[in-house]
Short mmCIF file of C-alpha atoms in Angstrom, two decimals:
data_model
loop_
_atom_site.label_atom_id
_atom_site.label_comp_id
_atom_site.label_asym_id
_atom_site.label_seq_id
_atom_site.Cartn_x
_atom_site.Cartn_y
_atom_site.Cartn_z
CA UNK A 251 17.18 6.08 -51.39
CA UNK A 252 15.85 4.59 -48.22
CA UNK A 253 16.86 6.30 -45.02
CA UNK A 254 17.63 4.18 -41.97
CA UNK A 255 17.82 5.57 -38.43
CA UNK A 256 19.09 3.51 -35.55
CA UNK A 257 17.27 3.72 -32.24
CA UNK A 258 14.98 2.10 -29.73
CA UNK A 259 11.43 1.04 -30.47
CA UNK A 260 9.20 1.45 -27.41
CA UNK A 261 5.78 -0.08 -27.04
CA UNK A 262 3.77 0.49 -23.89
CA UNK A 263 0.32 1.54 -22.69
CA UNK A 264 -1.18 5.01 -23.14
CA UNK A 265 -0.39 6.43 -19.67
CA UNK A 266 3.24 5.33 -19.92
CA UNK A 267 3.51 6.83 -23.38
CA UNK A 268 2.23 10.14 -22.05
CA UNK A 269 4.68 9.94 -19.18
CA UNK A 270 7.59 9.40 -21.55
CA UNK A 271 6.37 12.25 -23.75
CA UNK A 272 6.20 14.59 -20.77
CA UNK A 273 9.66 13.45 -19.75
CA UNK A 274 10.86 14.35 -23.19
CA UNK A 275 9.18 17.74 -23.08
CA UNK A 276 10.81 18.59 -19.76
CA UNK A 277 14.31 18.19 -21.13
CA UNK A 278 16.22 20.97 -22.96
CA UNK A 279 16.26 20.63 -26.77
CA UNK A 280 19.79 19.22 -26.85
CA UNK A 281 18.76 16.27 -24.70
CA UNK A 282 15.38 15.45 -26.21
CA UNK A 283 15.38 11.75 -27.02
CA UNK A 284 12.15 11.04 -28.91
CA UNK A 285 12.89 10.79 -32.61
CA UNK A 286 9.36 9.98 -33.75
CA UNK A 287 6.08 9.69 -31.91
CA UNK A 288 4.42 6.89 -33.86
CA UNK A 289 0.99 6.56 -32.27
CA UNK A 290 -0.33 6.78 -28.74
CA UNK A 291 1.28 3.49 -27.67
CA UNK A 292 4.47 3.35 -29.74
CA UNK A 293 7.44 5.61 -30.20
CA UNK A 294 10.95 5.62 -31.58
CA UNK A 295 13.64 7.08 -29.37
CA UNK A 296 17.41 7.37 -29.31
CA UNK A 297 19.17 4.19 -28.33
CA UNK A 298 20.92 5.52 -25.25
CA UNK A 299 17.73 6.83 -23.69
CA UNK A 300 16.48 3.35 -22.70
CA UNK A 301 18.22 3.16 -19.35
CA UNK A 302 17.26 6.68 -18.41
CA UNK A 303 13.61 6.04 -19.26
CA UNK A 304 13.61 2.91 -17.10
CA UNK A 305 15.08 4.78 -14.15
CA UNK A 306 12.54 7.56 -14.42
CA UNK A 307 9.70 5.05 -14.60
CA UNK A 308 10.88 3.28 -11.42
CA UNK A 309 11.17 6.62 -9.66
CA UNK A 310 7.63 7.41 -10.74
CA UNK A 311 6.46 4.02 -9.52
CA UNK A 312 8.12 4.44 -6.15
CA UNK A 313 6.33 7.76 -5.60
CA UNK A 314 3.20 5.71 -4.95
CA UNK A 315 4.72 3.48 -2.28
CA UNK A 316 4.36 3.89 1.42
CA UNK A 317 6.82 2.02 3.58
CA UNK A 318 5.61 1.44 7.11
CA UNK A 319 8.24 2.79 9.51
CA UNK A 320 10.02 -0.21 11.00
CA UNK B 142 -21.39 -48.24 -39.86
CA UNK B 143 -17.61 -47.70 -40.00
CA UNK B 144 -18.25 -44.04 -39.13
CA UNK B 145 -19.84 -45.00 -35.83
CA UNK B 146 -16.87 -47.20 -34.89
CA UNK B 147 -14.40 -44.32 -35.27
CA UNK B 148 -15.92 -42.12 -32.59
CA UNK B 149 -15.75 -44.61 -29.71
CA UNK B 150 -12.17 -45.47 -30.65
CA UNK B 151 -11.01 -41.87 -30.28
CA UNK B 152 -12.94 -41.43 -27.10
CA UNK B 153 -11.24 -44.50 -25.70
CA UNK B 154 -7.89 -43.06 -26.65
CA UNK B 155 -8.76 -39.96 -24.73
CA UNK B 156 -9.91 -42.05 -21.81
CA UNK B 157 -6.72 -44.08 -21.94
CA UNK B 158 -4.75 -40.85 -21.70
CA UNK B 159 -6.41 -39.83 -18.43
CA UNK B 160 -4.35 -40.05 -15.26
CA UNK B 161 -4.48 -43.35 -13.46
CA UNK B 162 -6.51 -42.20 -10.46
CA UNK B 163 -9.22 -40.58 -12.63
CA UNK B 164 -9.46 -43.70 -14.73
CA UNK B 165 -9.80 -45.90 -11.66
CA UNK B 166 -12.62 -43.79 -10.31
CA UNK B 167 -14.41 -43.98 -13.68
CA UNK B 168 -14.44 -47.76 -13.45
CA UNK B 169 -16.92 -47.66 -10.55
CA UNK B 170 -19.59 -46.75 -13.10
CA UNK B 171 -21.13 -49.91 -14.68
CA UNK B 172 -22.01 -48.19 -17.96
CA UNK B 173 -18.45 -47.06 -18.35
CA UNK B 174 -17.19 -50.61 -17.78
CA UNK B 175 -19.54 -51.93 -20.45
CA UNK B 176 -18.50 -49.22 -22.87
CA UNK B 177 -14.84 -50.02 -22.37
CA UNK B 178 -15.54 -53.72 -22.83
CA UNK B 179 -17.35 -53.04 -26.09
CA UNK B 180 -14.58 -50.88 -27.44
CA UNK B 181 -11.85 -53.45 -26.91
CA UNK B 182 -10.49 -55.49 -29.79
CA UNK B 183 -11.88 -59.05 -29.82
CA UNK B 184 -8.78 -60.71 -28.38
CA UNK B 185 -8.75 -58.26 -25.46
CA UNK B 186 -12.43 -58.90 -24.83
CA UNK B 187 -11.75 -62.60 -24.63
CA UNK B 188 -8.89 -62.08 -22.17
CA UNK B 189 -11.02 -59.88 -19.95
CA UNK B 190 -13.86 -62.39 -19.85
CA UNK B 191 -11.46 -65.20 -19.09
CA UNK B 192 -9.83 -63.32 -16.23
CA UNK B 193 -13.07 -61.96 -14.80
CA UNK B 194 -13.33 -64.42 -11.95
CA UNK B 195 -9.65 -64.89 -11.23
CA UNK B 196 -8.50 -62.94 -8.20
CA UNK B 197 -4.79 -63.53 -8.29
CA UNK B 198 -2.34 -62.18 -10.81
CA UNK B 199 -1.80 -64.26 -13.92
CA UNK B 200 1.73 -64.33 -15.22
CA UNK B 201 2.32 -62.83 -18.62
CA UNK B 202 4.12 -66.00 -19.64
CA UNK B 203 1.01 -68.07 -19.03
CA UNK B 204 -1.08 -65.74 -21.18
CA UNK B 205 1.44 -65.99 -23.95
CA UNK B 206 0.97 -69.74 -24.01
CA UNK B 207 -2.69 -69.26 -24.89
CA UNK B 208 -1.66 -67.88 -28.26
CA UNK B 209 -0.39 -69.54 -31.41
CA UNK B 210 3.07 -68.23 -32.35
CA UNK B 211 1.94 -66.46 -35.54
CA UNK B 212 -0.75 -64.38 -33.82
CA UNK B 213 1.69 -63.09 -31.26
CA UNK B 214 1.46 -59.52 -32.51
CA UNK B 215 -2.32 -59.52 -32.02
CA UNK B 216 -1.78 -60.81 -28.52
CA UNK B 217 0.72 -58.05 -27.81
CA UNK B 218 -1.63 -55.38 -29.17
CA UNK B 219 -4.51 -56.69 -27.07
CA UNK B 220 -2.46 -56.73 -23.88
CA UNK B 221 -1.13 -53.24 -24.56
CA UNK B 222 -4.63 -51.89 -25.03
CA UNK B 223 -5.74 -53.46 -21.76
CA UNK B 224 -2.75 -52.02 -19.95
CA UNK B 225 -3.40 -48.59 -21.45
CA UNK B 226 -6.95 -48.60 -20.22
CA UNK B 227 -5.84 -49.92 -16.87
CA UNK B 228 -8.15 -52.90 -17.16
CA UNK B 229 -5.01 -54.92 -16.47
CA UNK B 230 -2.37 -53.58 -14.17
CA UNK B 231 1.08 -55.03 -14.08
CA UNK B 232 2.27 -56.09 -10.70
CA UNK B 233 5.97 -56.39 -10.92
CA UNK B 234 7.41 -59.03 -8.74
CA UNK B 235 10.37 -56.88 -7.84
CA UNK B 236 13.69 -58.44 -7.15
CA UNK B 237 13.78 -59.55 -3.55
CA UNK B 238 15.96 -57.52 -1.27
CA UNK B 239 19.19 -59.16 -0.47
CA UNK B 240 19.05 -58.07 3.10
CA UNK B 241 16.50 -59.07 5.66
CA UNK B 242 15.07 -56.71 8.22
CA UNK B 243 16.22 -57.07 11.76
CA UNK B 244 14.62 -59.96 13.63
CA UNK B 245 12.33 -58.87 16.39
CA UNK B 246 14.30 -60.85 18.92
CA UNK B 247 16.96 -58.18 19.18
CA UNK B 248 15.94 -55.86 21.97
CA UNK B 249 16.61 -52.40 20.75
CA UNK B 250 13.88 -49.81 20.56
CA UNK B 251 12.93 -48.97 17.03
CA UNK B 252 11.69 -45.45 16.42
CA UNK B 253 8.03 -45.21 15.49
CA UNK B 254 7.03 -43.99 12.07
CA UNK B 255 6.16 -40.53 13.37
CA UNK B 256 9.49 -40.22 15.11
CA UNK B 257 11.16 -41.30 11.91
CA UNK B 258 9.27 -38.70 9.89
CA UNK B 259 10.11 -36.02 12.39
CA UNK B 260 13.76 -37.03 12.29
CA UNK B 261 13.85 -37.00 8.49
CA UNK B 262 12.16 -33.61 8.31
CA UNK B 263 14.46 -32.15 10.91
CA UNK B 264 17.59 -33.42 9.18
CA UNK B 265 16.44 -32.23 5.79
CA UNK B 266 15.53 -28.77 7.05
CA UNK B 267 18.78 -28.46 8.92
CA UNK B 268 20.59 -29.33 5.74
CA UNK B 269 18.62 -26.82 3.68
CA UNK B 270 19.16 -24.11 6.25
CA UNK B 271 22.84 -24.72 6.22
CA UNK B 272 22.76 -24.65 2.46
CA UNK B 273 21.34 -21.19 2.32
CA UNK B 274 22.69 -19.56 5.37
CA UNK B 275 25.16 -21.25 7.66
CA UNK B 276 24.76 -18.70 10.41
CA UNK B 277 21.21 -19.76 11.17
CA UNK B 278 21.99 -23.36 11.97
CA UNK B 279 22.56 -24.48 15.53
CA UNK B 280 23.96 -27.88 14.70
CA UNK B 281 25.93 -27.87 11.49
CA UNK B 282 25.75 -31.06 9.45
CA UNK B 283 28.80 -33.22 9.09
CA UNK B 284 29.20 -32.50 5.42
CA UNK B 285 32.63 -31.20 4.61
CA UNK B 286 32.74 -27.55 3.47
CA UNK B 287 33.76 -28.69 -0.01
CA UNK B 288 30.62 -30.86 -0.26
CA UNK B 289 28.50 -27.95 0.80
CA UNK B 290 30.20 -25.80 -1.82
CA UNK B 291 29.27 -28.36 -4.45
CA UNK B 292 25.65 -28.28 -3.41
CA UNK B 293 25.66 -24.53 -3.26
CA UNK B 294 27.14 -24.20 -6.71
CA UNK B 295 24.48 -22.62 -8.84
CA UNK B 296 22.33 -21.81 -5.86
CA UNK B 297 24.43 -19.31 -3.98
CA UNK B 298 27.03 -16.84 -5.11
CA UNK B 299 29.72 -16.23 -2.55
CA UNK B 300 31.76 -13.15 -2.93
CA UNK B 301 34.67 -12.68 -0.64
CA UNK B 302 33.64 -9.58 1.22
CA UNK B 303 29.91 -9.95 1.27
CA UNK B 304 27.70 -12.51 2.92
CA UNK B 305 26.65 -15.34 0.62
CA UNK B 306 23.64 -14.39 -1.44
CA UNK B 307 21.07 -16.63 -3.00
CA UNK B 308 20.92 -16.58 -6.78
CA UNK B 309 17.78 -16.72 -8.87
CA UNK B 310 18.11 -20.49 -9.11
CA UNK B 311 18.58 -20.62 -5.39
CA UNK B 312 15.24 -18.91 -4.81
CA UNK B 313 13.51 -21.19 -7.25
CA UNK B 314 15.12 -24.18 -5.54
CA UNK B 315 13.74 -23.15 -2.16
CA UNK B 316 10.24 -22.82 -3.50
CA UNK B 317 10.32 -26.23 -5.17
CA UNK B 318 8.74 -29.33 -3.73
CA UNK B 319 10.73 -31.50 -1.36
CA UNK B 320 11.36 -34.41 -3.67
CA UNK B 321 12.42 -32.12 -6.53
CA UNK B 322 14.90 -30.58 -4.12
CA UNK B 323 15.93 -34.05 -3.00
CA UNK B 324 16.59 -35.17 -6.54
CA UNK B 325 18.61 -32.05 -7.27
CA UNK B 326 20.82 -32.70 -4.26
CA UNK B 327 21.11 -36.37 -5.17
CA UNK B 328 22.16 -35.46 -8.71
CA UNK B 329 24.87 -33.15 -7.41
CA UNK B 330 25.97 -35.80 -4.92
CA UNK B 331 26.14 -38.52 -7.54
CA UNK B 332 27.93 -36.39 -10.10
CA UNK B 333 30.72 -35.64 -7.67
CA UNK B 334 30.95 -39.16 -6.33
CA UNK B 335 33.68 -40.18 -8.76
CA UNK B 336 35.94 -37.51 -7.35
CA UNK B 337 35.49 -38.89 -3.87
CA UNK B 338 36.36 -42.45 -4.85
CA UNK B 339 32.86 -43.86 -5.07
CA UNK B 340 31.68 -45.72 -8.11
CA UNK B 341 28.76 -43.76 -9.61
CA UNK B 342 26.90 -46.79 -10.90
CA UNK B 343 27.10 -48.54 -7.56
CA UNK B 344 25.91 -45.44 -5.78
CA UNK B 345 22.92 -45.03 -8.07
CA UNK B 346 21.91 -48.67 -7.78
CA UNK B 347 22.28 -48.48 -4.02
CA UNK B 348 20.08 -45.40 -3.84
CA UNK B 349 17.38 -47.01 -5.93
CA UNK B 350 17.63 -50.25 -3.98
CA UNK B 351 17.27 -48.24 -0.79
CA UNK B 352 14.04 -46.77 -2.07
CA UNK B 353 12.49 -50.23 -2.23
CA UNK B 354 13.19 -51.00 1.41
CA UNK B 355 10.41 -50.85 3.93
CA UNK B 356 10.15 -47.60 5.86
CA UNK B 357 10.66 -48.13 9.55
CA UNK B 358 12.35 -51.51 9.35
CA UNK B 359 15.94 -51.66 10.56
CA UNK B 360 18.58 -53.23 8.39
CA UNK B 361 21.97 -54.35 9.51
CA UNK B 362 24.90 -52.20 8.46
CA UNK B 363 27.24 -55.09 7.96
CA UNK B 364 25.37 -55.99 4.75
CA UNK B 365 26.68 -52.83 3.14
CA UNK B 366 29.80 -52.60 1.05
CA UNK B 367 32.45 -50.00 1.77
CA UNK B 368 31.12 -47.54 -0.74
CA UNK B 369 27.65 -47.96 0.62
CA UNK B 370 28.90 -47.43 4.16
CA UNK B 371 30.33 -44.05 3.21
CA UNK B 372 27.19 -43.18 1.35
CA UNK B 373 24.92 -44.17 4.18
CA UNK B 374 26.58 -41.72 6.55
CA UNK B 375 25.94 -38.89 4.10
CA UNK B 376 22.39 -40.06 3.58
CA UNK B 377 21.83 -40.00 7.33
CA UNK B 378 22.88 -36.35 7.39
CA UNK B 379 20.32 -35.59 4.71
CA UNK B 380 17.60 -37.41 6.61
CA UNK B 381 17.12 -40.30 4.21
CA UNK B 382 18.07 -42.95 6.76
CA UNK B 383 18.42 -43.02 10.53
CA UNK B 384 21.44 -44.69 12.01
CA UNK B 385 21.05 -46.57 15.20
CA UNK B 386 23.68 -48.18 17.36
CA UNK B 387 22.89 -51.55 18.89
CA UNK B 388 25.08 -53.27 21.42
CA UNK B 389 27.16 -55.17 18.93
CA UNK B 390 25.95 -53.99 15.56
CA UNK B 391 24.67 -50.82 13.95
CA UNK B 392 21.52 -50.54 11.97
CA UNK B 393 20.10 -48.15 9.46
CA UNK B 394 16.42 -47.39 9.09
CA UNK B 395 15.15 -45.89 5.86
CA UNK B 396 12.78 -42.98 6.27
CA UNK B 397 9.96 -41.85 4.03
CA UNK B 398 12.34 -39.58 2.14
CA UNK B 399 14.30 -42.61 0.99
CA UNK B 400 11.36 -44.76 -0.01
CA UNK B 401 9.87 -41.85 -1.88
CA UNK B 402 12.98 -41.58 -4.05
CA UNK B 403 11.72 -43.96 -6.69
CA UNK B 404 8.09 -42.98 -6.29
CA UNK B 405 8.84 -39.35 -6.93
CA UNK B 406 10.53 -40.19 -10.19
CA UNK B 407 7.14 -40.27 -11.88
CA UNK B 408 4.56 -38.28 -9.99
CA UNK B 409 4.27 -36.21 -6.89
CA UNK B 410 2.20 -38.20 -4.47
CA UNK B 411 3.76 -37.20 -1.16
CA UNK B 412 1.90 -34.23 0.20
CA UNK B 413 3.15 -32.66 3.37
CA UNK B 414 0.78 -30.93 5.71
CA UNK B 415 0.15 -27.42 4.51
CA UNK B 416 0.66 -24.65 7.00
CA UNK B 417 -0.02 -21.32 5.29
CA UNK B 418 -3.24 -19.35 5.52
CA UNK B 419 -3.56 -16.32 3.25
CA UNK B 420 -6.33 -13.86 3.97
CA UNK B 421 -8.03 -11.47 1.62
CA UNK B 422 -6.43 -8.56 3.42
CA UNK B 423 -3.02 -9.82 2.28
CA UNK B 424 -2.05 -11.08 5.68
CA UNK B 425 -0.31 -14.41 5.94
CA UNK B 426 -0.36 -16.80 8.86
CA UNK B 427 2.03 -19.73 8.82
CA UNK B 428 1.52 -22.35 11.50
CA UNK B 429 5.05 -23.63 11.57
CA UNK B 430 7.99 -23.80 13.90
CA UNK B 431 10.61 -24.32 11.26
CA UNK B 432 13.24 -21.71 10.63
CA UNK B 433 13.41 -22.81 7.04
CA UNK B 434 9.79 -21.89 6.47
CA UNK B 435 10.41 -18.52 8.04
CA UNK B 436 13.30 -17.94 5.66
CA UNK B 437 11.28 -18.97 2.66
CA UNK B 438 8.40 -16.68 3.64
CA UNK B 439 10.83 -13.86 4.22
CA UNK B 440 11.69 -14.12 0.54
CA UNK B 441 8.46 -12.59 -0.58
CA UNK B 442 6.51 -11.27 2.38
CA UNK B 443 7.18 -8.97 5.26
CA UNK B 444 7.38 -10.98 8.46
CA UNK B 445 5.66 -9.09 11.26
CA UNK B 446 5.61 -11.40 14.23
CA UNK B 447 7.25 -14.69 14.99
CA UNK B 448 5.48 -16.60 17.75
CA UNK B 449 6.40 -20.04 19.08
CA UNK B 450 4.13 -21.83 16.64
CA UNK B 451 3.00 -19.10 14.32
CA UNK B 452 4.59 -16.76 11.82
CA UNK B 453 2.55 -13.68 10.95
CA UNK B 454 3.40 -11.77 7.84
CA UNK B 455 1.95 -9.51 5.19
CA UNK B 456 2.30 -9.68 1.43
CA UNK B 457 3.17 -6.14 0.42
CA UNK B 458 4.15 -4.45 -2.79
CA UNK B 459 7.61 -3.74 -1.47
CA UNK B 460 8.24 -7.29 -0.33
CA UNK B 461 7.07 -8.59 -3.67
CA UNK B 462 9.26 -6.11 -5.53
CA UNK B 463 12.30 -7.44 -3.66
CA UNK B 464 11.24 -10.95 -4.57
CA UNK B 465 10.84 -10.03 -8.24
CA UNK B 466 14.22 -8.30 -8.16
CA UNK B 467 15.69 -11.56 -6.96
CA UNK B 468 14.30 -13.40 -9.92
CA UNK B 469 11.28 -15.12 -8.37
CA UNK B 470 8.20 -15.09 -10.57
CA UNK B 471 4.66 -14.51 -9.38
CA UNK B 472 3.71 -18.00 -10.57
CA UNK B 473 6.28 -19.59 -8.28
CA UNK B 474 5.04 -17.62 -5.30
CA UNK B 475 1.39 -18.43 -6.00
CA UNK B 476 2.21 -22.10 -6.56
CA UNK B 477 4.09 -22.22 -3.28
CA UNK B 478 1.18 -20.66 -1.40
CA UNK B 479 -1.31 -23.01 -3.00
CA UNK B 480 0.72 -26.15 -2.43
CA UNK B 481 1.39 -25.35 1.21
CA UNK B 482 -2.10 -24.15 2.03
CA UNK B 483 -3.28 -25.07 5.50
CA UNK B 484 -5.78 -27.99 5.47
CA UNK B 485 -8.50 -25.68 6.78
CA UNK B 486 -8.31 -23.40 3.76
CA UNK B 487 -7.18 -26.03 1.28
CA UNK B 488 -10.73 -27.37 1.08
CA UNK B 489 -12.03 -23.99 -0.04
CA UNK B 490 -11.76 -23.30 -3.73
CA UNK B 491 -9.52 -21.32 -4.30
CA UNK B 492 -7.11 -22.03 -1.47
CA UNK B 493 -5.46 -18.64 -1.90
CA UNK B 494 -7.94 -15.75 -2.35
CA UNK B 495 -8.21 -14.56 -5.93
CA UNK B 496 -7.69 -10.95 -5.08
CA UNK B 497 -4.30 -11.84 -3.61
CA UNK B 498 -3.21 -13.93 -6.59
CA UNK B 499 -4.47 -11.33 -9.04
CA UNK B 500 -2.70 -8.54 -7.23
CA UNK B 501 0.57 -10.47 -7.13
CA UNK B 502 0.35 -10.95 -10.89
CA UNK B 503 -0.59 -7.30 -11.42
CA UNK B 504 2.37 -6.11 -9.40
CA UNK B 505 4.62 -8.27 -11.49
CA UNK B 506 3.28 -6.89 -14.77
CA UNK B 507 3.54 -3.38 -13.36
CA UNK B 508 7.27 -3.83 -13.48
CA UNK B 509 7.19 -4.55 -17.20
CA UNK B 510 4.93 -1.83 -18.51
CA UNK B 511 7.29 -0.69 -21.20
CA UNK B 512 8.79 -2.93 -23.83
CA UNK B 513 11.94 -1.72 -25.54
CA UNK B 514 13.57 -3.16 -28.63
CA UNK B 515 16.67 -1.99 -30.41
CA UNK B 516 15.50 -1.26 -33.92
CA UNK B 517 16.02 0.63 -37.15
CA UNK B 518 13.59 3.12 -38.63
CA UNK B 519 13.28 3.06 -42.43
CA UNK B 520 11.67 5.91 -44.38
CA UNK B 521 11.87 7.62 -47.78
CA UNK B 522 10.99 4.55 -49.80
CA UNK B 523 11.16 5.35 -53.55
CA UNK B 524 7.93 3.51 -54.33
CA UNK B 525 5.04 1.65 -52.70
CA UNK B 526 6.15 -1.68 -54.22
CA UNK B 527 9.57 -1.53 -52.67
CA UNK B 528 7.96 -0.53 -49.39
CA UNK B 529 5.59 -3.49 -49.41
CA UNK B 530 8.35 -5.87 -50.47
CA UNK B 531 10.46 -4.62 -47.58
CA UNK B 532 7.56 -5.10 -45.16
CA UNK B 533 7.02 -8.66 -46.30
CA UNK B 534 10.71 -9.42 -46.16
CA UNK B 535 10.87 -8.07 -42.60
CA UNK B 536 7.91 -10.27 -41.63
CA UNK B 537 9.67 -13.30 -43.12
CA UNK B 538 12.80 -12.57 -41.14
CA UNK B 539 10.72 -12.26 -38.00
CA UNK B 540 12.05 -8.81 -37.27
CA UNK B 541 8.98 -6.79 -38.19
CA UNK B 542 7.98 -4.35 -35.45
CA UNK B 543 5.80 -1.57 -36.83
CA UNK B 544 4.77 0.01 -40.10
CA UNK B 545 2.95 3.07 -41.31
CA UNK B 546 1.83 2.35 -44.85
CA UNK B 547 0.41 5.86 -45.44
CA UNK B 548 3.73 7.54 -44.82
CA UNK B 549 5.73 4.51 -45.96
CA UNK B 550 7.71 4.07 -42.79
CA UNK B 551 8.90 0.77 -41.40
CA UNK B 552 10.56 -0.36 -38.17
CA UNK B 553 12.54 -3.57 -38.06
CA UNK B 554 14.60 -5.16 -35.27
CA UNK B 555 18.20 -4.06 -35.03
CA UNK B 556 19.59 -7.56 -35.55
CA UNK B 557 18.14 -7.72 -39.07
CA UNK B 558 19.65 -4.43 -40.23
CA UNK B 559 22.33 -6.08 -42.37
CA UNK B 560 19.82 -8.31 -44.16
CA UNK B 561 17.49 -5.37 -44.70
CA UNK B 562 20.35 -3.33 -46.15
CA UNK B 563 21.23 -6.14 -48.58
CA UNK B 564 17.61 -6.60 -49.54
CA UNK B 565 17.11 -2.90 -50.28
CA UNK B 566 20.35 -2.74 -52.24
CA UNK B 567 19.14 -5.67 -54.33
CA UNK B 568 15.95 -3.79 -55.14
CA UNK B 569 17.80 -1.02 -56.99
#
């Protein structure tokens, strides 16, 4: 009997995948969101984690920005 | 032999599909002219040779009389081919204007063409500025607030407590070319004309008639009907015509914006002077005095200094991120910079340095590094056959995302879950 799991399919590049994996590792077991790590550019995560992943990625991106003081 | 004939025919089709200006420049080459002549059908060849030494236009009616009635279709095909290849060009004897320009005996000073252009530009920019941000305008236009609301619909969202904010469409509108903007405003104006008591058809025909007038010539206002009189005042606010008061009568003078109305229906020939220089160090220099230009540049770059005739800015990651947040795409920004490139840099190829354009595109893709799709994960297939059938079915539905045939796992888009369930149930 085929098993179906509902979730979010993520495809990205290798660095981003590693970032998401490290994000997952930093959370306590009850909040881990990766269901399956498919290969080094794809993964299957819980549906509600999408927004949180996006926020963390923008935070990460903003770490590299320097805003000239006005 | 027939094989050889096919190749030139297709080549001529390709040639016929070239834009008019390219085709005209090709005709300066004698070999090309001969080749075209050879490729024409016999009737066309005959027409060309007949017309070779005639300078004036020959009416189509006259040419029709050369033909016997039953070969009319051949005649039509020949003429069409010649028109396609621009060997013949139609000169339409347009309907003569019903109003005459002002006689030179009346002593009122007509504005020169440059003054007219400056006036049109100033009016149009004032209007655009008011459209996006009423606080910036020194002299508000005489459009009623309800008219402005109509124009702003779709471009600006106004919430009660906050200042009006440009929507995504609004940004795109600002970065468009002038005549595209003009046509958008005209469309809005025409579509609401019924509500203001103006007949739409009359308004449209008046606008198109106006575009055939001569720029710079004054026409008497008393030749206008009531509807047209109302319209002309609005058009003056937009900068399409300039109103002038004589001693006894009033005149209107169409500007380039008006005469370009019909021209810009087909192609974009009007090219304003560019004013933007982009350097390889991401700095931007805009030689312009217009507030509108400053506002547009503020959309995607950080303005550093504003001098009397120069705006200095820098294209930064942060400024571009705000632009992307507002819905502007990197292509629009790059197109804007290329189209408004200062004449000094416009001659260089590329007008905007590649490292700047590449970096703008890179920053845009940096925002979309991760792609997420709601999906279902299927595993524990009873047999390889069912697994492969499911994979194929998913591909047919267009919902296939990923598979692992060794472990027999499949991922399909969430929308197709119901169909997949039915399919798998059917396989039992």
